[in-house]
Amino acid sequence: MTAPLAAPGHIPVMLAEVLRMLAPRDGATYLDGTFGGGGYARAILAAARCTLWAIDRDPAAIRRGEALQAELRAAEGTCRLHMVEGGFGAMRALLDARGAPALDGVVMDLGLSSFQIDEGARGFSFRHDGPLDMRMGDTGPTAADIVNRADESDLADILYQYGEERLSRRVARAIVAARAQAPIRTTARLAEIIRSVVPGDRSGIDPATRSFQGLRIHVNDELGQIRAGLDQALDMLAPGGRLVVVAFHSLEDRLVKQAMHRAAGRLPGPSRHDPRSIQPPEQAPAYRLLTGRTLRPGDAETHANPRARSARLRAIERLPLADQSDTSHAERRS
């Protein structure tokens, strides 16, 4: 258990809170659904003599994981880390194919890794000029394909729905006009086009931020992956297992909140005028929320790592079987 807590150049967000909620223990099996820079994986492996499965669809992240595997073999003579290439939205099929057992905990960091942001050639950030790619993996259409081929109305919908850009139609119109002159191939040119029609505001956020977010989410089907991943993670937890998720914007956090509240039986019931309200209560929830409200990073962390400012952590636990039985019995008596 001597693995360093973070890879060089990578600062895992809300690490202390993630470990506190996950509570790694010896002999247990965990999943890091978004290996990224390996910060959470290293910390989990250092915290307990446990087994860790790690998924990422970014081949560069898989290579970083393989380097960590080599470190563990050299330090311990064995390897407790199993790397799996693929999207976490297919975690059940990926782990079932490899004979993984039920999980005692799952952690998912839904943000981009520092490596993806800082590598200009990946095209995720307008701070580094590079090809307009934005793919987390290495297959499928790029952001350049979308920007240069999509209809104006489709572009506007993407920027509005996934980027929450209020001026999406204006931005889409400017993109279509610009690509008629020459194809849009780089992050710098796209950002320049967006800034020409979206004024800055007092927040200091770059006017291109929301549109870049919308394109990235669309290119990678991030919300679809999150929906599928959350449902599968909850289902794959062993009794007493915990799911810990760190989200970075409202679209992600809303999906996490809905999935966890639904699993814990915390969604609003039907109206008393709804016929469903006269049906007998469903089976008692098999999960309990560990976070009544989202946890946020402290001032010290956001000062040291500005990228943590928007982080929001939620956690849930699958109830032990005895607790589920006791709850059901109590509800029957009432």
Short mmCIF file of C-alpha atoms in Angstrom, two decimals:
data_model
loop_
_atom_site.label_atom_id
_atom_site.label_comp_id
_atom_site.label_asym_id
_atom_site.label_seq_id
_atom_site.Cartn_x
_atom_site.Cartn_y
_atom_site.Cartn_z
CA MET A 1 0.00 0.00 0.00
CA THR A 2 2.77 2.38 -0.94
CA ALA A 3 1.38 3.85 -4.16
CA PRO A 4 1.63 7.67 -4.26
CA LEU A 5 -1.66 9.50 -3.93
CA ALA A 6 -1.50 11.39 -7.20
CA ALA A 7 0.16 11.16 -10.57
CA PRO A 8 2.42 14.08 -11.50
CA GLY A 9 0.38 16.99 -12.86
CA HIS A 10 -2.92 15.58 -11.59
CA ILE A 11 -4.82 16.79 -8.52
CA PRO A 12 -7.80 14.58 -7.62
CA VAL A 13 -10.79 16.73 -6.61
CA MET A 14 -12.30 16.35 -3.11
CA LEU A 15 -10.06 13.36 -2.43
CA ALA A 16 -10.49 13.42 1.35
CA GLU A 17 -14.29 13.52 1.04
CA VAL A 18 -14.30 10.74 -1.57
CA LEU A 19 -12.25 8.45 0.68
CA ARG A 20 -14.39 9.29 3.72
CA MET A 21 -17.59 8.39 1.87
CA LEU A 22 -16.19 5.32 0.11
CA ALA A 23 -14.49 4.02 3.32
CA PRO A 24 -12.12 1.52 1.61
CA ARG A 25 -11.44 -1.63 3.62
CA ASP A 26 -9.13 -4.62 3.33
CA GLY A 27 -10.37 -7.51 1.20
CA ALA A 28 -13.07 -5.48 -0.54
CA THR A 29 -13.54 -4.88 -4.28
CA TYR A 30 -13.97 -1.40 -5.74
CA LEU A 31 -14.49 0.22 -9.12
CA ASP A 32 -13.07 3.52 -10.32
CA GLY A 33 -15.44 4.19 -13.22
CA THR A 34 -13.39 7.15 -14.52
CA PHE A 35 -9.69 6.38 -14.02
CA GLY A 36 -8.46 9.56 -15.73
CA GLY A 37 -5.23 10.63 -14.06
CA GLY A 38 -5.44 7.83 -11.51
CA GLY A 39 -5.68 10.06 -8.43
CA TYR A 40 -8.63 8.28 -6.83
CA ALA A 41 -7.31 4.85 -7.83
CA ARG A 42 -3.95 5.44 -6.18
CA ALA A 43 -5.58 6.74 -3.01
CA ILE A 44 -7.98 3.80 -2.74
CA LEU A 45 -5.18 1.29 -3.23
CA ALA A 46 -3.09 3.09 -0.63
CA ALA A 47 -5.95 3.24 1.89
CA ALA A 48 -6.70 -0.49 2.07
CA ARG A 49 -5.45 -3.88 0.94
CA CYS A 50 -8.27 -4.09 -1.59
CA THR A 51 -8.85 -4.97 -5.24
CA LEU A 52 -9.63 -2.17 -7.68
CA TRP A 53 -11.13 -2.35 -11.14
CA ALA A 54 -10.74 0.81 -13.23
CA ILE A 55 -12.52 1.82 -16.43
CA ASP A 56 -11.69 4.54 -18.94
CA ARG A 57 -12.44 4.98 -22.62
CA ASP A 58 -9.37 7.18 -23.14
CA PRO A 59 -6.43 5.05 -24.39
CA ALA A 60 -4.03 7.54 -22.78
CA ALA A 61 -5.66 6.91 -19.38
CA ILE A 62 -5.32 3.16 -19.90
CA ARG A 63 -1.60 3.63 -20.51
CA ARG A 64 -1.31 5.59 -17.26
CA GLY A 65 -3.13 2.78 -15.50
CA GLU A 66 -0.75 0.21 -16.94
CA ALA A 67 2.16 2.25 -15.58
CA LEU A 68 0.53 2.18 -12.14
CA GLN A 69 0.10 -1.58 -12.44
CA ALA A 70 3.85 -1.88 -13.05
CA GLU A 71 4.52 0.24 -9.95
CA LEU A 72 2.32 -1.99 -7.83
CA ARG A 73 3.97 -5.17 -9.09
CA ALA A 74 7.40 -3.73 -8.34
CA ALA A 75 6.38 -2.57 -4.84
CA GLU A 76 4.14 -5.46 -3.76
CA GLY A 77 5.05 -8.38 -6.00
CA THR A 78 1.45 -8.54 -7.18
CA CYS A 79 -1.12 -6.24 -8.76
CA ARG A 80 -4.43 -5.31 -7.17
CA LEU A 81 -5.43 -3.04 -10.06
CA HIS A 82 -7.31 -4.28 -13.14
CA MET A 83 -7.58 -1.83 -16.06
CA VAL A 84 -10.52 -2.02 -18.48
CA GLU A 85 -10.82 0.10 -21.62
CA GLY A 86 -14.37 1.24 -22.38
CA GLY A 87 -17.10 3.64 -21.30
CA PHE A 88 -18.50 3.42 -17.78
CA GLY A 89 -21.97 3.35 -19.34
CA ALA A 90 -21.19 -0.29 -20.20
CA MET A 91 -19.58 -1.19 -16.86
CA ARG A 92 -21.75 -4.23 -16.24
CA ALA A 93 -20.88 -5.91 -19.55
CA LEU A 94 -17.21 -4.95 -19.21
CA LEU A 95 -16.85 -6.36 -15.69
CA ASP A 96 -19.08 -9.39 -16.20
CA ALA A 97 -16.93 -10.40 -19.18
CA ARG A 98 -13.90 -10.41 -16.87
CA GLY A 99 -15.52 -12.26 -14.00
CA ALA A 100 -15.49 -9.37 -11.54
CA PRO A 101 -17.42 -9.93 -8.30
CA ALA A 102 -20.09 -7.71 -6.77
CA LEU A 103 -18.68 -4.30 -5.87
CA ASP A 104 -18.18 -2.94 -2.37
CA GLY A 105 -17.87 0.57 -3.73
CA VAL A 106 -17.85 2.64 -6.90
CA VAL A 107 -16.39 6.10 -7.45
CA MET A 108 -17.09 8.22 -10.53
CA ASP A 109 -15.49 11.58 -11.30
CA LEU A 110 -17.59 13.04 -14.11
CA GLY A 111 -15.23 15.87 -15.04
CA LEU A 112 -12.43 15.96 -17.57
CA SER A 113 -9.02 14.93 -16.30
CA SER A 114 -6.23 17.49 -16.11
CA PHE A 115 -4.42 15.59 -18.85
CA GLN A 116 -7.32 15.98 -21.28
CA ILE A 117 -7.70 19.69 -20.55
CA ASP A 118 -4.00 20.50 -20.76
CA GLU A 119 -3.24 18.56 -23.93
CA GLY A 120 -4.02 20.96 -26.77
CA ALA A 121 -4.10 18.19 -29.37
CA ARG A 122 -7.21 16.72 -27.73
CA GLY A 123 -9.22 19.85 -28.52
CA PHE A 124 -11.10 20.05 -25.22
CA SER A 125 -10.02 23.55 -24.22
CA PHE A 126 -9.87 26.88 -26.00
CA ARG A 127 -6.92 27.85 -23.80
CA HIS A 128 -4.68 25.67 -25.98
CA ASP A 129 -5.04 25.94 -29.75
CA GLY A 130 -5.35 22.54 -31.33
CA PRO A 131 -7.47 20.33 -33.58
CA LEU A 132 -11.18 20.54 -32.81
CA ASP A 133 -11.54 16.96 -31.59
CA MET A 134 -13.05 16.65 -28.05
CA ARG A 135 -13.42 12.85 -28.15
CA MET A 136 -12.66 11.06 -24.90
CA GLY A 137 -11.97 7.90 -26.90
CA ASP A 138 -10.54 7.55 -30.37
CA THR A 139 -13.65 6.62 -32.36
CA GLY A 140 -16.74 8.44 -33.60
CA PRO A 141 -17.36 11.94 -34.99
CA THR A 142 -15.19 14.79 -33.73
CA ALA A 143 -16.36 18.23 -32.65
CA ALA A 144 -15.11 19.51 -36.01
CA ASP A 145 -17.41 17.04 -37.78
CA ILE A 146 -20.38 18.35 -35.80
CA VAL A 147 -19.50 22.03 -36.19
CA ASN A 148 -18.98 21.78 -39.95
CA ARG A 149 -21.83 19.44 -40.88
CA ALA A 150 -24.75 19.90 -38.50
CA ASP A 151 -27.76 21.98 -39.46
CA GLU A 152 -27.98 25.39 -37.85
CA SER A 153 -31.04 24.39 -35.82
CA ASP A 154 -29.35 21.18 -34.60
CA LEU A 155 -26.26 23.13 -33.59
CA ALA A 156 -28.37 25.60 -31.64
CA ASP A 157 -30.14 22.75 -29.85
CA ILE A 158 -26.83 21.12 -28.88
CA LEU A 159 -25.43 24.36 -27.46
CA TYR A 160 -28.63 25.16 -25.59
CA GLN A 161 -29.43 21.72 -24.18
CA TYR A 162 -25.92 20.61 -23.23
CA GLY A 163 -24.08 23.91 -22.83
CA GLU A 164 -26.98 25.92 -21.38
CA GLU A 165 -25.97 28.73 -23.73
CA ARG A 166 -28.81 31.27 -23.82
CA LEU A 167 -27.51 32.76 -27.08
CA SER A 168 -27.28 29.39 -28.79
CA ARG A 169 -29.12 30.46 -31.94
CA ARG A 170 -26.87 33.45 -32.37
CA VAL A 171 -23.79 31.26 -31.93
CA ALA A 172 -25.07 28.62 -34.35
CA ARG A 173 -25.79 31.31 -36.94
CA ALA A 174 -22.24 32.67 -36.61
CA ILE A 175 -20.73 29.19 -36.92
CA VAL A 176 -22.68 28.43 -40.10
CA ALA A 177 -21.66 31.76 -41.62
CA ALA A 178 -18.00 31.22 -40.73
CA ARG A 179 -17.81 27.66 -42.04
CA ALA A 180 -19.19 28.86 -45.38
CA GLN A 181 -15.97 30.83 -45.75
CA ALA A 182 -13.66 28.01 -44.59
CA PRO A 183 -14.05 24.83 -42.52
CA ILE A 184 -13.63 25.31 -38.76
CA ARG A 185 -10.79 23.02 -37.72
CA THR A 186 -9.21 24.44 -34.58
CA THR A 187 -10.28 25.34 -31.06
CA ALA A 188 -8.88 28.86 -31.41
CA ARG A 189 -10.97 29.65 -34.46
CA LEU A 190 -14.17 28.27 -32.95
CA ALA A 191 -13.59 30.23 -29.74
CA GLU A 192 -12.99 33.41 -31.74
CA ILE A 193 -16.27 32.93 -33.63
CA ILE A 194 -18.21 32.41 -30.41
CA ARG A 195 -16.63 35.40 -28.68
CA SER A 196 -17.59 37.60 -31.63
CA VAL A 197 -21.29 37.15 -30.83
CA VAL A 198 -21.40 36.33 -27.09
CA PRO A 199 -20.45 39.27 -24.85
CA GLY A 200 -18.45 38.76 -21.69
CA ASP A 201 -20.08 39.23 -18.30
CA ARG A 202 -19.08 40.00 -14.73
CA SER A 203 -18.45 36.34 -13.90
CA GLY A 204 -15.17 36.39 -15.78
CA ILE A 205 -16.07 33.11 -17.50
CA ASP A 206 -14.88 33.01 -21.09
CA PRO A 207 -17.85 33.49 -23.48
CA ALA A 208 -16.84 30.28 -25.31
CA THR A 209 -17.07 28.09 -22.19
CA ARG A 210 -20.72 27.04 -22.45
CA SER A 211 -20.60 26.27 -26.16
CA PHE A 212 -17.45 24.17 -25.76
CA GLN A 213 -19.14 22.28 -22.93
CA GLY A 214 -22.20 21.61 -25.07
CA LEU A 215 -20.17 20.27 -27.96
CA ARG A 216 -18.05 18.06 -25.70
CA ILE A 217 -21.08 16.55 -23.99
CA HIS A 218 -22.74 15.86 -27.34
CA VAL A 219 -19.63 14.36 -28.96
CA ASN A 220 -19.13 11.92 -26.09
CA ASP A 221 -22.81 11.25 -25.26
CA GLU A 222 -21.85 12.11 -21.70
CA LEU A 223 -25.35 12.36 -20.29
CA GLY A 224 -26.35 9.03 -21.81
CA GLN A 225 -23.22 7.46 -20.33
CA ILE A 226 -24.00 8.94 -16.92
CA ARG A 227 -27.59 7.68 -16.89
CA ALA A 228 -26.52 4.16 -17.84
CA GLY A 229 -23.50 4.18 -15.53
CA LEU A 230 -25.45 5.30 -12.48
CA ASP A 231 -28.14 2.67 -12.91
CA GLN A 232 -25.58 -0.10 -13.42
CA ALA A 233 -23.36 1.03 -10.55
CA LEU A 234 -26.28 1.01 -8.12
CA ASP A 235 -27.35 -2.44 -9.27
CA MET A 236 -23.82 -3.89 -9.05
CA LEU A 237 -23.23 -2.80 -5.45
CA ALA A 238 -23.07 -5.56 -2.87
CA PRO A 239 -25.12 -5.00 0.32
CA GLY A 240 -23.27 -2.33 2.30
CA GLY A 241 -21.57 -1.08 -0.87
CA ARG A 242 -21.32 2.63 -1.61
CA LEU A 243 -21.50 4.79 -4.73
CA VAL A 244 -19.65 8.12 -4.63
CA VAL A 245 -20.01 10.56 -7.53
CA VAL A 246 -18.30 13.90 -8.15
CA ALA A 247 -20.08 16.10 -10.73
CA PHE A 248 -19.00 19.46 -12.13
CA HIS A 249 -22.05 21.14 -13.62
CA SER A 250 -25.79 21.23 -13.13
CA LEU A 251 -26.69 18.81 -15.93
CA GLU A 252 -24.49 16.09 -14.44
CA ASP A 253 -25.46 16.77 -10.84
CA ARG A 254 -29.18 16.72 -11.67
CA LEU A 255 -28.87 13.21 -13.10
CA VAL A 256 -26.87 12.03 -10.07
CA LYS A 257 -29.39 13.53 -7.65
CA GLN A 258 -32.35 12.00 -9.47
CA ALA A 259 -30.79 8.53 -9.65
CA MET A 260 -29.78 8.50 -5.99
CA HIS A 261 -33.04 9.94 -4.69
CA ARG A 262 -35.01 7.48 -6.79
CA ALA A 263 -32.96 4.56 -5.42
CA ALA A 264 -33.46 5.80 -1.85
CA GLY A 265 -37.20 6.32 -2.32
CA ARG A 266 -36.87 10.07 -1.95
CA LEU A 267 -38.64 11.24 -5.10
CA PRO A 268 -41.95 13.12 -4.60
CA GLY A 269 -44.99 10.87 -4.54
CA PRO A 270 -47.96 11.22 -6.91
CA SER A 271 -50.68 13.76 -6.29
CA ARG A 272 -53.54 12.58 -4.06
CA HIS A 273 -55.74 13.01 -7.15
CA ASP A 274 -53.54 10.58 -9.11
CA PRO A 275 -54.98 7.00 -9.14
CA ARG A 276 -51.49 5.70 -8.28
CA SER A 277 -51.81 7.31 -4.85
CA ILE A 278 -54.32 4.63 -3.74
CA GLN A 279 -51.98 1.76 -4.62
CA PRO A 280 -50.20 -0.01 -1.74
CA PRO A 281 -46.68 1.26 -1.01
CA GLU A 282 -43.88 -0.29 -3.01
CA GLN A 283 -41.15 -2.39 -1.40
CA ALA A 284 -38.95 -0.47 1.03
CA PRO A 285 -35.92 1.21 -0.59
CA ALA A 286 -32.73 -0.85 -0.69
CA TYR A 287 -30.49 2.23 -0.49
CA ARG A 288 -29.93 5.18 1.84
CA LEU A 289 -28.43 8.55 1.04
CA LEU A 290 -25.12 9.35 2.71
CA THR A 291 -25.29 12.99 1.64
CA GLY A 292 -28.53 14.82 2.32
CA ARG A 293 -27.14 17.75 0.36
CA THR A 294 -24.21 17.94 -1.99
CA LEU A 295 -20.78 18.26 -0.44
CA ARG A 296 -18.63 21.06 -1.83
CA PRO A 297 -14.85 21.57 -1.70
CA GLY A 298 -13.43 23.78 1.03
CA ASP A 299 -11.84 27.17 0.51
CA ALA A 300 -8.33 25.77 0.90
CA GLU A 301 -8.87 23.26 -1.90
CA THR A 302 -10.44 25.72 -4.33
CA HIS A 303 -7.60 28.15 -3.66
CA ALA A 304 -5.00 25.45 -4.35
CA ASN A 305 -6.92 23.92 -7.26
CA PRO A 306 -9.33 26.36 -9.00
CA ARG A 307 -10.70 23.50 -11.12
CA ALA A 308 -12.37 22.15 -7.98
CA ARG A 309 -14.62 25.18 -7.56
CA SER A 310 -17.64 23.70 -9.31
CA ALA A 311 -17.31 20.17 -7.85
CA ARG A 312 -20.33 18.60 -6.12
CA LEU A 313 -20.17 15.26 -4.34
CA ARG A 314 -23.07 12.92 -3.63
CA ALA A 315 -22.98 9.45 -2.09
CA ILE A 316 -25.38 6.58 -1.44
CA GLU A 317 -25.16 3.18 0.26
CA ARG A 318 -26.88 -0.08 -0.54
CA LEU A 319 -28.43 -1.24 2.71
CA PRO A 320 -27.21 -4.49 4.26
CA LEU A 321 -29.75 -7.26 3.79
CA ALA A 322 -30.70 -7.28 7.48
CA ASP A 323 -31.42 -3.55 7.37
CA GLN A 324 -33.61 -3.97 4.29
CA SER A 325 -35.57 -6.73 6.03
CA ASP A 326 -35.96 -4.70 9.20
CA THR A 327 -37.16 -1.68 7.23
CA SER A 328 -39.71 -3.73 5.31
CA HIS A 329 -40.98 -5.33 8.55
CA ALA A 330 -41.31 -1.94 10.22
CA GLU A 331 -43.28 -0.58 7.26
CA ARG A 332 -45.60 -3.62 7.30
CA ARG A 333 -46.33 -3.08 10.99
CA SER A 334 -47.17 0.57 10.37
#
